[in-house]
Structures are given as C-alpha cells and as structure tokens.
Coordinates of C-alpha atoms (C1' of nucleotides) in Angstrom, one line a residue:
Chain A
M1 CA -0.1 0.3 -0.1
F2 CA 2.8 2.7 0.6
D3 CA 6.0 2.6 -0.8
P4 CA 8.7 3.3 1.3
R5 CA 11.4 4.4 -0.5
N6 CA 10.3 8.0 -1.4
P7 CA 11.7 10.4 -1.6
T8 CA 14.1 8.9 -4.0
P9 CA 13.7 8.3 -7.4
S10 CA 12.1 4.6 -7.6
G11 CA 10.2 6.3 -5.6
P12 CA 5.9 6.5 -6.2
T13 CA 4.6 7.7 -10.1
P14 CA 6.9 10.2 -10.8
T15 CA 3.7 12.8 -13.2
G16 CA 3.3 15.6 -15.0
A17 CA 5.5 18.6 -15.3
S18 CA 8.7 17.1 -14.0
Q19 CA 8.7 13.9 -16.6
A20 CA 12.5 15.6 -17.6
L21 CA 13.8 15.1 -14.6
R22 CA 14.0 11.1 -14.8
G23 CA 15.9 10.0 -17.5
Q24 CA 19.3 10.3 -16.2
V25 CA 18.7 8.8 -12.7
I26 CA 20.5 5.9 -12.7
A27 CA 23.8 7.0 -14.0
I28 CA 23.2 10.0 -12.1
N29 CA 23.2 8.1 -8.4
S30 CA 24.9 4.9 -9.2
Q31 CA 28.4 6.6 -9.3
S32 CA 29.8 9.4 -7.3
I33 CA 30.9 10.7 -10.4
K34 CA 31.2 14.6 -10.9
I35 CA 28.4 15.8 -12.9
A36 CA 28.4 19.3 -14.2
C37 CA 25.6 21.1 -13.3
S38 CA 24.9 21.8 -16.7
S39 CA 23.7 18.0 -17.5
C40 CA 22.4 18.5 -13.9
N41 CA 18.7 16.8 -13.5
L42 CA 18.3 19.0 -10.5
R43 CA 19.6 22.1 -12.2
E44 CA 15.8 24.0 -13.1
L45 CA 15.6 23.9 -9.8
C46 CA 19.6 25.3 -8.4
M47 CA 20.4 27.5 -11.8
P48 CA 18.9 29.6 -13.7
M49 CA 17.3 29.1 -16.9
G50 CA 18.4 30.5 -20.4
L51 CA 22.0 30.7 -20.1
S52 CA 24.0 30.6 -22.9
K53 CA 26.2 27.7 -23.9
D54 CA 29.5 30.2 -22.9
E55 CA 27.3 31.3 -19.3
L56 CA 26.9 27.1 -18.6
D57 CA 30.5 26.6 -18.8
K58 CA 31.3 29.1 -16.8
V59 CA 28.5 28.0 -13.9
D60 CA 30.0 24.7 -14.3
T61 CA 33.0 25.3 -12.5
L62 CA 31.0 27.0 -9.5
V63 CA 30.5 23.1 -7.8
D64 CA 34.3 21.4 -7.0
T65 CA 33.6 19.6 -4.1
R66 CA 30.5 17.3 -2.8
R67 CA 30.4 16.8 0.5
K68 CA 28.1 13.2 1.7
I69 CA 26.8 13.6 4.9
K70 CA 25.6 10.2 7.0
K71 CA 21.9 10.3 8.3
G72 CA 21.9 12.5 11.3
G73 CA 25.2 14.4 10.4
A74 CA 25.6 17.8 10.1
L75 CA 26.7 19.7 7.2
F76 CA 27.1 23.0 9.4
H77 CA 26.6 23.9 12.9
N78 CA 25.2 27.2 14.7
G79 CA 28.6 29.3 15.0
D80 CA 30.4 27.7 12.0
K81 CA 32.3 29.9 9.9
F82 CA 30.7 30.5 6.5
T83 CA 32.4 30.0 3.6
S84 CA 29.3 28.4 1.1
L85 CA 26.0 27.9 -0.1
Y86 CA 24.7 24.2 -0.4
A87 CA 22.7 22.8 -2.8
I88 CA 20.6 19.7 -2.0
R89 CA 21.6 17.2 -5.0
T90 CA 20.0 13.7 -2.5
G91 CA 18.7 13.4 1.1
F92 CA 16.5 15.3 3.2
F93 CA 17.7 17.5 5.9
K94 CA 16.3 19.9 8.8
T95 CA 17.6 23.4 9.8
C96 CA 17.1 24.3 13.7
V97 CA 18.2 27.4 15.6
A98 CA 18.2 27.3 19.4
T99 CA 17.8 29.4 22.9
E100 CA 20.6 30.0 24.8
D101 CA 18.8 27.3 27.6
G102 CA 18.7 24.6 24.8
R103 CA 15.0 24.9 23.5
D104 CA 15.4 24.3 19.9
Q105 CA 13.1 25.2 16.6
V106 CA 13.0 23.8 13.5
T107 CA 13.2 26.2 11.1
G108 CA 12.6 23.9 8.0
F109 CA 13.0 21.1 6.2
Q110 CA 15.0 20.8 3.0
M111 CA 15.1 18.6 -0.1
A112 CA 16.2 17.4 -3.9
G113 CA 17.2 20.7 -5.4
E114 CA 16.9 23.5 -2.5
V115 CA 19.6 25.7 -1.1
M116 CA 21.0 25.9 2.2
G117 CA 23.4 28.0 4.3
L118 CA 22.0 31.8 3.1
D119 CA 21.7 32.7 7.0
G120 CA 25.6 32.6 7.3
I121 CA 26.1 35.2 5.0
V122 CA 25.3 38.1 7.4
N123 CA 27.6 37.4 10.1
D124 CA 29.9 34.9 8.4
R125 CA 28.7 32.2 11.0
H126 CA 25.8 29.9 10.4
T127 CA 23.3 30.9 13.1
C128 CA 21.6 27.5 12.4
D129 CA 22.4 23.7 12.0
A130 CA 21.7 21.8 9.4
V131 CA 21.7 18.2 9.9
A132 CA 21.0 15.3 8.1
L133 CA 17.2 12.7 8.0
E134 CA 19.2 10.5 5.6
D135 CA 21.8 10.1 4.1
A136 CA 22.6 13.0 1.8
E137 CA 25.0 14.6 -0.7
V138 CA 25.7 18.0 -1.3
C139 CA 27.2 20.0 -3.8
V140 CA 29.5 22.8 -2.1
L141 CA 28.7 26.8 -3.7
P142 CA 31.7 28.1 -2.3
F143 CA 30.0 32.1 -1.6
D144 CA 32.9 34.4 -3.1
R145 CA 32.5 31.9 -6.5
I146 CA 28.7 32.9 -6.6
E147 CA 29.8 36.4 -6.3
E148 CA 31.7 36.2 -8.7
L149 CA 29.4 34.9 -11.1
S150 CA 27.1 36.9 -10.3
H151 CA 29.0 40.0 -11.0
D152 CA 29.3 37.8 -14.6
I153 CA 25.7 36.5 -15.3
P154 CA 23.0 38.6 -15.0
S155 CA 20.9 36.1 -14.8
M156 CA 22.8 34.7 -12.0
Q157 CA 22.5 37.6 -9.9
R158 CA 19.4 37.5 -10.2
H159 CA 19.1 34.0 -9.6
V160 CA 21.1 34.2 -6.0
H161 CA 18.6 37.2 -5.2
K162 CA 15.2 34.9 -5.8
I163 CA 16.2 32.5 -3.8
M164 CA 17.1 34.4 -0.8
S165 CA 13.6 36.5 -1.4
R166 CA 12.1 33.0 -1.8
E167 CA 13.5 31.7 1.5
I168 CA 12.0 34.9 3.0
V169 CA 8.3 34.4 1.9
R170 CA 8.4 30.8 3.1
E171 CA 9.5 31.7 6.4
N172 CA 6.5 34.8 6.2
G173 CA 4.0 31.4 5.8
V174 CA 5.7 29.9 8.4
M175 CA 4.9 32.3 11.2
L176 CA 1.9 32.9 10.0
L177 CA 1.6 29.3 10.2
L178 CA 2.4 29.3 13.8
G179 CA 1.1 33.1 14.9
S180 CA -2.5 32.1 13.6
M181 CA -3.3 28.5 13.1
R182 CA -4.6 26.0 15.2
A183 CA -3.3 21.9 16.0
E184 CA -4.7 20.6 12.8
E185 CA -4.5 23.5 10.1
R186 CA -1.1 23.2 11.1
L187 CA -0.4 19.7 10.6
A188 CA -2.5 20.2 7.6
A189 CA -0.5 22.9 6.1
F190 CA 2.4 20.5 7.0
L191 CA 1.6 18.0 4.7
L192 CA -0.3 20.0 1.8
N193 CA 3.2 21.8 1.6
L194 CA 5.8 18.3 2.3
V195 CA 3.5 17.0 -1.3
Q196 CA 3.5 19.5 -3.5
R197 CA 7.3 20.0 -3.2
L198 CA 7.8 15.9 -3.5
H199 CA 5.0 16.4 -6.8
A200 CA 7.0 18.9 -8.2
R201 CA 9.8 16.7 -8.2
G202 CA 8.4 13.7 -9.7
F203 CA 6.5 12.1 -6.4
S204 CA 3.3 11.2 -5.9
Q205 CA 0.6 13.7 -5.3
T206 CA -1.4 11.6 -2.5
E207 CA 1.7 9.5 -1.3
L208 CA 4.8 10.6 1.1
V209 CA 7.4 9.3 3.3
L210 CA 7.9 11.1 5.9
R211 CA 11.9 11.6 7.2
M212 CA 11.7 13.4 10.3
T213 CA 10.0 12.2 13.5
R214 CA 6.9 13.5 15.3
E215 CA 8.6 16.1 17.1
E216 CA 10.9 17.2 14.8
I217 CA 7.6 18.1 13.3
G218 CA 6.1 19.3 16.3
S219 CA 9.0 21.6 16.5
Y220 CA 8.4 22.9 13.3
L221 CA 4.4 23.6 13.5
G222 CA 5.5 24.6 17.4
L223 CA 3.4 22.1 19.0
K224 CA 4.3 18.3 20.9
L225 CA 4.9 15.7 19.7
E226 CA 2.0 13.9 21.5
T227 CA -0.2 16.5 19.6
V228 CA 0.7 15.5 16.5
S229 CA 0.5 12.2 16.8
R230 CA -3.5 13.0 17.7
A231 CA -3.9 14.7 14.9
F232 CA -2.5 12.5 12.1
S233 CA -4.9 10.0 14.0
K234 CA -7.8 12.6 14.0
F235 CA -7.0 13.2 9.9
A236 CA -6.8 8.8 9.6
E237 CA -10.5 8.6 11.8
D238 CA -11.8 11.5 9.6
G239 CA -10.6 9.8 6.5
L240 CA -8.5 12.5 5.4
I241 CA -5.6 10.3 4.9
E242 CA -4.2 6.8 6.4
V243 CA -1.4 6.8 8.5
K244 CA 1.4 4.2 9.5
Q245 CA 4.1 5.4 11.0
R246 CA 6.0 7.8 8.9
H247 CA 3.9 6.3 5.4
V248 CA 1.3 8.6 4.7
H249 CA -1.5 8.5 1.8
I250 CA -3.6 11.8 1.5
L251 CA -6.9 10.4 0.6
N252 CA -8.7 13.7 0.1
S253 CA -6.3 16.3 -0.1
E254 CA -9.7 18.4 -1.0
A255 CA -10.9 18.4 2.9
L256 CA -6.9 18.9 3.8
R257 CA -7.2 22.3 1.8
D258 CA -10.2 23.6 3.5
L259 CA -8.9 22.3 7.4
V260 CA -5.8 24.9 6.8
N261 CA -8.6 27.4 5.4
R262 CA -12.0 27.3 6.7
P263 CA -10.7 26.5 10.2
D264 CA -14.3 27.0 12.0
C265 CA -16.1 24.4 10.0
D266 CA -14.8 20.8 10.8
Chain B
M1 CA 8.7 60.3 33.5
F2 CA 8.0 59.6 29.8
D3 CA 9.3 60.8 26.1
P4 CA 5.9 61.0 24.1
R5 CA 7.9 61.5 21.0
N6 CA 10.1 58.5 20.6
P7 CA 11.0 57.8 17.8
T8 CA 11.9 61.1 16.6
P9 CA 15.3 62.5 17.2
S10 CA 14.1 64.7 19.7
G11 CA 12.8 61.6 21.6
P12 CA 15.0 60.4 24.8
T13 CA 18.8 60.9 24.8
P14 CA 21.2 59.6 21.9
T15 CA 23.8 57.7 23.5
G16 CA 27.0 55.6 22.5
A17 CA 27.5 54.5 19.0
S18 CA 25.3 57.0 17.1
Q19 CA 26.7 60.6 18.1
A20 CA 26.9 60.9 14.6
L21 CA 23.3 61.0 13.8
R22 CA 22.7 63.7 15.3
G23 CA 24.5 66.9 13.6
Q24 CA 22.5 66.5 10.3
V25 CA 18.7 66.2 11.8
I26 CA 17.1 69.2 12.1
A27 CA 18.4 70.1 7.6
I28 CA 17.2 66.9 7.0
N29 CA 13.5 66.9 8.8
S30 CA 12.9 70.5 7.7
Q31 CA 12.2 70.4 4.4
S32 CA 11.7 67.6 1.5
I33 CA 15.1 68.3 -0.2
K34 CA 17.0 65.5 -1.7
I35 CA 19.9 64.5 0.5
A36 CA 22.4 62.4 -1.7
C37 CA 22.6 58.8 0.6
S38 CA 26.3 59.6 0.8
S39 CA 24.8 62.5 3.1
C40 CA 22.3 60.7 4.3
N41 CA 22.6 60.7 8.6
L42 CA 21.0 57.0 8.2
R43 CA 23.5 55.7 5.0
E44 CA 25.3 53.8 7.6
L45 CA 22.5 51.4 8.6
C46 CA 21.5 51.7 4.8
M47 CA 24.3 51.2 2.9
P48 CA 27.5 49.4 2.6
M49 CA 30.9 51.1 4.1
G50 CA 34.4 52.1 2.7
L51 CA 32.9 53.7 -1.0
S52 CA 35.0 54.9 -2.7
K53 CA 34.8 58.6 -3.9
D54 CA 33.8 57.1 -7.4
E55 CA 31.1 54.4 -5.9
L56 CA 29.7 57.4 -3.6
D57 CA 28.8 59.0 -6.7
K58 CA 27.2 56.3 -8.2
V59 CA 25.5 55.4 -5.0
D60 CA 24.2 58.7 -5.4
T61 CA 22.1 58.3 -8.1
L62 CA 20.7 55.5 -6.8
V63 CA 16.9 57.1 -4.9
D64 CA 15.4 59.1 -7.5
T65 CA 12.4 59.4 -5.6
R66 CA 11.4 59.8 -2.1
R67 CA 7.7 58.6 -0.9
K68 CA 5.4 60.1 2.1
I69 CA 3.5 58.0 3.7
K70 CA 1.2 58.6 6.0
K71 CA -0.2 56.7 9.2
G72 CA -1.9 54.1 8.4
G73 CA -1.4 54.1 4.6
A74 CA -0.1 51.4 2.6
L75 CA 3.7 51.5 0.8
F76 CA 2.7 48.9 -1.1
H77 CA -0.5 45.7 -0.9
N78 CA 0.3 41.6 -1.5
G79 CA -0.2 41.2 -4.9
D80 CA 1.4 44.9 -6.1
K81 CA 3.8 44.7 -8.7
F82 CA 7.4 44.5 -7.3
T83 CA 9.7 47.4 -8.7
S84 CA 11.4 48.9 -5.7
L85 CA 13.1 48.0 -2.4
Y86 CA 12.6 50.9 0.4
A87 CA 14.4 52.1 2.7
I88 CA 12.9 54.0 6.1
R89 CA 13.7 57.2 6.6
T90 CA 11.3 58.1 8.9
G91 CA 8.8 56.6 10.7
F92 CA 7.3 53.2 11.7
F93 CA 6.3 50.5 9.6
K94 CA 4.8 47.4 10.0
T95 CA 4.0 43.9 7.6
C96 CA 2.0 41.4 7.1
V97 CA 0.5 38.4 5.3
A98 CA -2.9 37.1 5.1
T99 CA -4.6 33.8 4.8
E100 CA -6.8 33.3 2.7
D101 CA -9.6 33.3 4.8
G102 CA -8.8 36.6 5.9
R103 CA -6.8 36.1 9.4
D104 CA -3.7 37.8 8.8
Q105 CA 0.1 37.8 11.3
V106 CA 1.7 41.2 11.9
T107 CA 5.3 39.4 10.2
G108 CA 7.7 42.6 11.3
F109 CA 8.2 46.1 12.7
Q110 CA 10.8 48.6 10.9
M111 CA 11.9 51.2 12.1
A112 CA 14.1 54.1 10.2
G113 CA 17.2 52.9 8.1
E114 CA 15.9 49.5 7.6
V115 CA 15.0 47.8 3.9
M116 CA 12.0 46.3 3.2
G117 CA 10.2 44.6 0.2
L118 CA 12.5 41.4 -0.4
D119 CA 9.7 39.4 -0.5
G120 CA 8.8 41.1 -3.9
I121 CA 11.4 40.2 -5.2
V122 CA 10.8 36.0 -6.3
N123 CA 7.5 36.3 -8.1
D124 CA 8.1 40.0 -9.2
R125 CA 4.7 41.0 -6.6
H126 CA 5.0 41.7 -3.5
T127 CA 3.1 38.8 -0.4
C128 CA 2.6 40.9 1.7
D129 CA 1.4 44.6 2.7
A130 CA 3.5 47.7 4.5
V131 CA 1.6 50.0 6.5
A132 CA 3.1 52.5 7.9
L133 CA 2.1 53.0 11.6
E134 CA 2.7 56.6 11.9
D135 CA 3.6 58.8 8.4
A136 CA 6.7 58.3 7.5
E137 CA 8.9 58.8 4.6
V138 CA 10.9 56.7 2.4
C139 CA 13.5 56.4 -0.3
V140 CA 12.3 54.5 -3.4
L141 CA 16.0 52.1 -4.7
P142 CA 14.5 51.1 -7.7
F143 CA 16.1 47.3 -8.0
D144 CA 17.1 47.2 -11.6
R145 CA 19.5 49.8 -10.4
I146 CA 20.4 47.7 -7.5
E147 CA 21.4 45.2 -9.7
E148 CA 23.5 47.2 -11.8
L149 CA 24.7 49.0 -8.5
S150 CA 25.4 45.3 -7.0
H151 CA 27.5 44.7 -10.6
D152 CA 30.0 47.5 -10.6
I153 CA 30.5 47.9 -7.2
P154 CA 31.7 44.9 -4.9
S155 CA 30.8 45.7 -1.6
M156 CA 27.5 46.8 -3.0
Q157 CA 26.5 43.6 -3.6
R158 CA 27.4 41.8 -0.7
H159 CA 25.4 44.3 1.6
V160 CA 22.2 43.6 -0.5
H161 CA 23.4 39.8 0.0
K162 CA 23.2 40.8 3.6
I163 CA 20.3 42.8 4.1
M164 CA 18.7 39.8 2.7
S165 CA 20.9 37.5 5.3
R166 CA 19.5 39.4 8.0
E167 CA 16.2 39.1 7.1
I168 CA 15.9 35.5 6.4
V169 CA 17.9 35.4 10.5
R170 CA 15.6 37.7 11.8
E171 CA 13.0 35.4 10.9
N172 CA 14.6 32.3 11.9
G173 CA 14.6 34.0 15.6
V174 CA 10.7 34.8 15.2
M175 CA 10.3 31.3 14.5
L176 CA 11.5 30.1 17.3
L177 CA 9.6 32.7 19.7
L178 CA 6.7 32.1 18.2
G179 CA 7.4 28.4 18.5
S180 CA 8.6 27.5 21.4
M181 CA 8.3 30.5 24.2
R182 CA 5.7 31.5 26.6
A183 CA 3.6 34.8 26.3
E184 CA 5.6 36.2 28.9
E185 CA 8.5 35.3 27.1
R186 CA 7.6 36.3 24.0
L187 CA 6.4 40.0 24.7
A188 CA 10.0 40.2 27.1
A189 CA 11.8 39.1 23.8
F190 CA 9.9 41.8 21.3
L191 CA 10.3 44.8 24.6
L192 CA 14.1 44.0 24.0
N193 CA 14.4 43.6 20.9
L194 CA 12.7 47.0 19.7
V195 CA 14.5 48.8 22.7
Q196 CA 18.1 47.4 21.3
R197 CA 17.1 48.2 17.8
L198 CA 16.2 51.8 19.1
H199 CA 19.3 52.6 21.1
A200 CA 21.4 51.2 17.9
R201 CA 19.5 54.6 15.8
G202 CA 20.3 56.7 19.4
F203 CA 17.4 56.5 21.8
S204 CA 17.6 55.3 25.2
Q205 CA 17.9 52.0 26.4
T206 CA 14.9 51.9 29.0
E207 CA 12.3 53.9 27.7
L208 CA 10.7 53.6 24.5
V209 CA 6.9 54.2 22.9
L210 CA 4.9 51.6 21.0
R211 CA 3.7 52.8 17.7
M212 CA 1.8 49.8 17.3
T213 CA -1.6 48.7 19.1
R214 CA -1.9 45.4 21.2
E215 CA -2.9 43.6 18.8
E216 CA -0.9 44.2 16.7
I217 CA 2.1 43.3 19.0
G218 CA -0.4 40.0 19.8
S219 CA -0.8 38.9 16.2
Y220 CA 2.9 39.5 16.1
L221 CA 3.3 37.3 18.9
G222 CA 0.8 35.0 17.9
L223 CA -1.1 36.2 20.7
K224 CA -4.1 37.2 21.6
L225 CA -4.5 41.2 22.4
E226 CA -5.5 40.5 25.6
T227 CA -3.4 38.5 26.7
V228 CA -0.3 41.0 25.4
S229 CA -2.1 43.5 27.6
R230 CA -2.4 41.0 30.8
A231 CA 1.4 40.5 30.4
F232 CA 2.3 44.0 30.2
S233 CA 0.3 44.6 33.4
K234 CA 2.1 41.3 34.8
F235 CA 5.8 42.6 34.2
A236 CA 4.5 46.4 35.4
E237 CA 3.1 44.5 39.2
D238 CA 6.3 42.1 39.4
G239 CA 8.3 45.9 38.8
L240 CA 10.5 44.8 35.9
I241 CA 8.8 47.8 34.0
E242 CA 6.6 50.8 34.4
V243 CA 3.3 51.3 30.9
K244 CA 0.9 53.4 30.9
Q245 CA -0.4 52.9 27.4
R246 CA 2.3 53.4 24.9
H247 CA 4.4 54.8 27.1
V248 CA 6.7 52.4 28.8
H249 CA 9.9 52.4 31.0
I250 CA 12.0 49.4 31.5
L251 CA 12.9 49.0 34.9
N252 CA 14.8 45.6 35.0
S253 CA 15.9 44.6 31.9
E254 CA 18.2 42.2 33.2
A255 CA 14.9 40.4 34.6
L256 CA 13.2 40.4 31.4
R257 CA 16.8 38.7 30.0
D258 CA 16.6 36.3 31.8
L259 CA 12.7 35.9 31.5
V260 CA 13.6 34.9 28.3
N261 CA 16.2 32.8 28.5
R262 CA 15.5 30.6 31.6
P263 CA 11.2 30.7 31.4
D264 CA 10.9 28.1 34.6
C265 CA 12.5 30.4 37.0
D266 CA 9.5 33.1 37.8
Chain C
dC1 C1' -17.9 67.6 24.3
dG2 C1' -18.7 63.2 22.4
dA3 C1' -17.7 59.5 19.4
dC4 C1' -14.8 56.2 18.3
dA5 C1' -10.4 52.9 19.1
dC6 C1' -7.7 51.8 22.5
dC7 C1' -7.1 49.2 26.8
dT8 C1' -7.3 46.5 30.9
dT9 C1' -10.0 43.1 33.4
dG10 C1' -12.1 39.0 35.1
dA11 C1' -14.2 34.7 34.4
dA12 C1' -15.6 30.6 31.8
dG13 C1' -13.7 27.6 28.5
dA14 C1' -11.2 25.2 25.2
dG15 C1' -7.0 23.4 23.2
dG16 C1' -3.2 21.8 24.0
dT17 C1' 0.4 20.0 27.3
dT18 C1' 2.1 17.2 30.4
dC19 C1' 2.3 12.9 32.9
dA20 C1' 2.5 7.9 32.3
dA21 C1' 1.8 3.8 30.0
dG22 C1' 2.6 0.3 26.9
dA23 C1' 2.2 -0.6 22.2
dA24 C1' 4.8 -0.7 17.4
dA25 C1' 9.2 -0.3 14.8
dT26 C1' 14.5 0.5 14.7
dG27 C1' 19.2 -1.1 15.6
dT28 C1' 23.0 -3.9 17.7
dG29 C1' 25.6 -8.1 18.8
dG30 C1' 25.8 -12.6 19.5
Chain D
dC1 C1' 18.3 -15.0 12.5
dC2 C1' 16.8 -14.1 16.5
dA3 C1' 16.6 -11.3 21.7
dC4 C1' 16.8 -7.2 23.3
dA5 C1' 18.0 -2.5 24.5
dT6 C1' 16.3 1.5 22.1
dT7 C1' 13.9 5.0 20.1
dT8 C1' 9.9 6.2 18.0
dC9 C1' 4.6 6.1 17.9
dT10 C1' 0.3 5.6 20.0
dT11 C1' -3.7 7.3 23.6
dG12 C1' -5.5 8.2 28.1
dA13 C1' -6.4 11.4 32.0
dA14 C1' -5.1 15.7 35.0
dC15 C1' -4.0 20.2 34.3
dC16 C1' -2.3 24.6 32.7
dT17 C1' -2.1 28.2 29.9
dC18 C1' -4.0 31.1 26.6
dT19 C1' -8.3 32.4 24.8
dT20 C1' -13.0 33.7 24.0
dC21 C1' -16.8 37.2 26.1
dA22 C1' -18.1 40.3 28.5
dA23 C1' -17.8 45.1 30.5
dG24 C1' -16.2 49.5 32.0
dG25 C1' -12.1 52.7 31.5
dT26 C1' -8.8 55.6 29.0
dG27 C1' -7.8 58.5 25.6
dT28 C1' -7.9 60.8 21.1
dC29 C1' -9.3 63.2 17.2
dG30 C1' -12.9 65.6 15.2

DNA sequence: CGACACCTTGAAGAGGTTCAAGAAATGTGG
DNA sequence: CCACATTTCTTGAACCTCTTCAAGGTGTCG
C-alpha cells in the first residue's frame, strides 16, 4: 500500500511537470562521478534558466566539491564559519535554531534541489544547524565564487536574489502558520506543503514517507509530539489520510485544504 | 517621566555609538530636499561602508524618489507589482501577510534605516502589506538599479546579500519565538528587541513609545491582545517595567532577559 | 464635548501540554 | 536470524495556559 522508498526517484510514480527529471537518474545515482551543473537533473531547481553556452561553462566551474553527510550528521552547525552555500543533490535535511537555555526549533525541512546556508551570509557565521535526516549529498557552492558568477552573469545575480527572497517568503508563511493556526490546520498545511514539493520533484501527490520524527514535526509546527500524533490519528479517523508510522497516504487533499483555509468548519 | 516623542530624533537622549547621527537632523527634517545617500545620516544602516569617492557618486544616483506615507497608509500591498526596495527614512511600519480566509499575521515592525520589500523579488509581486504606523518617508530604490550597482560595486553586492540574509536570520528568530516561547517570554523578547534597535539609533535603552496597538503586538507574537495586555500588567506588577498605554519604561532589563532565557524561574 | 478606538480586567471555557503507560518499529550484538 | 535494548509512536487523563466573551475605563481626535 505504501511505497517506502520515497523520496528516492524510484518512489511513487513521477508525474506531470517533471517527467524531464527521470531520464538520467540511474547514471547519476550509480556513482559519485562529477556531474556538471549544466547536465544535472536538478538544474531547473538550483540554476537560472536560459543561459548561453558560454555562461553554462562558467557555471560548471562553480561546484568543485561534493559532500556526503550520513544520516544524523551535520552539514554545518550554529557558529561555524560561513564559506559556502549548499545545494542538496540527494537526501533530506532539517535546519534548527536554539535558545541559550537549550530549547530548539526546527526552522525548515529541505529536499533535493533546495539551497541551504543563506543564514550565514550576514555575519560570516552560521546561525543554525543543518542536519541530515537521511544519508545525503550536497554540492558545495563557495560563496565568493557565487558572487563572482553573479557579477559575470546577470541572470545568475537575479537567481541568487530570488532564492533568498523565496526563503524570506517561505518564512513569512511559517510565521503565519505559527502565529495564527490551530494544531490540525498546521499539520494539514505541513502535509500539503510537503506533498506539493515532492510532487514538483516527480513523486506522488497522494503518498509520502516522512523523513522526520513526530517530535521534529512538532518542533517545526510549534506543537508537542503528542499533539502531532493525535492530529494524525484524527485525520485518519476522519478519512482524510491513512497513516502507518511515517507512511502517509492522502485520501482527501481537498478536505485538508479546507481545513487550512476555513478552520471553523469541522 | 515618559518622553512621547520617541522615536523621532528629539526623543530620549541619543547615546553611544550613534552620536554621529545627530548633526544633520534638523536640516534634513525641515524640508523635503533631496539628500544624497552619501550624506544621509542613516547611511550606516542602509549602505555599505568603505566606498571610494567614485563609488559614492554612483550610489547617489540610486535614489531618485522619496515617498511619504501617511499614518495608516500602505507602502505596498500583497499582490502589487514589485519594482523597488524601500529604505525607511522616518517613521515606523508593520508588514503583514494574510490567509485566504482573512486572518492576518504581522511579520515584522520596521524602523528608520531598515529595508522593506524583499519579499517581492522572487515572484515580481509583493506577498505582504507594508503599512505605516505613523507618518513616514521612504527612499525608493528601484531594484534594477540596485542590481546594476551591485554589478559595478562589489561591496554593494555583498551588502544586498547581507541585508537579505539578515532578514532570513531575523525570521528564524521569530519562528523560535512563536514555536517555543510562552506569552510572557515572547513579550519580553519583543520589548528587548525593540529597545535594542532603538538604542542603536540613538534612543534610550530604557524608555520607549510603542507605535503599534496591543492587537498588532499580539498578532506579531501569536497572541491575543488581552494576553498581551495581561503580560504588560504582570511585568508592571513585578516591577520589571512601568507601562502607561504605549509608553514603556524598562526598570529591570536583566530580569526581562532572564525571562527569555530561563522560562521556568519566576 | 462626544464618538470612537484602544486598553484593562474578570470569569468561564477550550485547546494544547504534561505525565504516564504501553505498543510498534528499528537497530545491535551474539 | 533471533533476542534484547532503544527509539519512536499512540493513547488516556489531569492540568495549565491562553482564548473567548463581556464590561468598563482611558485616551484621542474631529
């Protein structure tokens, strides 16, 4: 009933817009060969579009290293010197910030094609931890190289601005969620967001495998793990989803959407 | 006891680092003359530092218009076409996002020297409203001009990146607040943040005048206005602050800090 | 001066947390 | 491959914080 391999490309049926992503999957995953950005299957997510041949060649010099992170390992920690941004090739991350007294807050979950490390630019130090929730690989993008390329390629400059702006807008959305939604609305919004992003990467619109614990979901949503668990059970009871541990099958995404937008009606 | 004019430059005694800001105040406020960025008293907040004479001249071409916004008026709305960033010269703003069903969430309060509009870059449309909480004036920074200048002046490029990164880090902090703090901790953190930013602009470390309603504070902090009011009363009762409507006098900022960092102790 | 917006405070109620126990999955070492 | 330890998840019951509803007070502006 559930496919446990998501979000590897062998997961639920790729659909729609991202058919193009499928072709090269096997070649890329089979080895840790150097893949040029220009031929990377994630380039639509990381890179600006409509580059000339010349510009593509320049962009291909951007990534000179990859880094593999084991499940549970950190890509960077709060306080680490900032040198690079990181584009996720495979795997799944969380980012979290902490108070002095030890409480911490998951600020986001990142998947393939997304960029991490933007927090480090302002003070040359990272202000959050980035932790792999499954074995992962990232492209290391030295930030001074990014700035050089931004200088040479206008669409690259624009692209960098857009990535940062997108993160600001995303965080605005999380603030809205944390500041004004009930527990079940939050979870519904979270599931819809996850499945939408997975769908954009060629996965099912209705099935997903969570890579994080209830506690991590709770931290992200400003709830306790028990509350998250109860909300899952409630959704299942109401026939909106099927849940079995981390495997979620969305049966009625329309109802989930209604929950987010019209909280009063039950 | 309270000085109601804060945060105009005639408010509580300017101190410390920002003595330099005082000199030109009168000349600038007296008229709506064109002031070059290079001689603006807020340049340390908006502009990169260490520019050459040549670069300063270029930067001075960036701002070709100013805009005055009346109290209650909007600088831009959700859905508006994005063209420019805005640097606040005088006044005080809030930014807010809304759900489809009409609930809204204040995502930030902005004061002189801070930049608004970054949300619009990613989709060429603004995704929030920016509303003046008092009569205000902003410098209009056309974004294509910013990108040109970023191309010509490396430290400008870096500066733009830092401003966006700072906003991302700020929002991370708000997520931490919304996701893991109690009502009183949130209000304490809010007050400390406000007073710290005002202090950086030459105002008192202990006195401030709120420009927003309890409801707006509540929206920002994910609380109802009654809860905010009660928390103010509690602080006053405990001798941490004096409150009279929007005038706040901080009596024991150490205790406020402790509240934020060690929530259990009362 | 009167209308309106804003703020305070009380009392009742709801939603989420906390504490606790047990079940289900996962990982480890023999 | 199985037994055992550990982590993760679920569920119940009591509790607590914040919200909701309501009323009255204070300040502001035309």
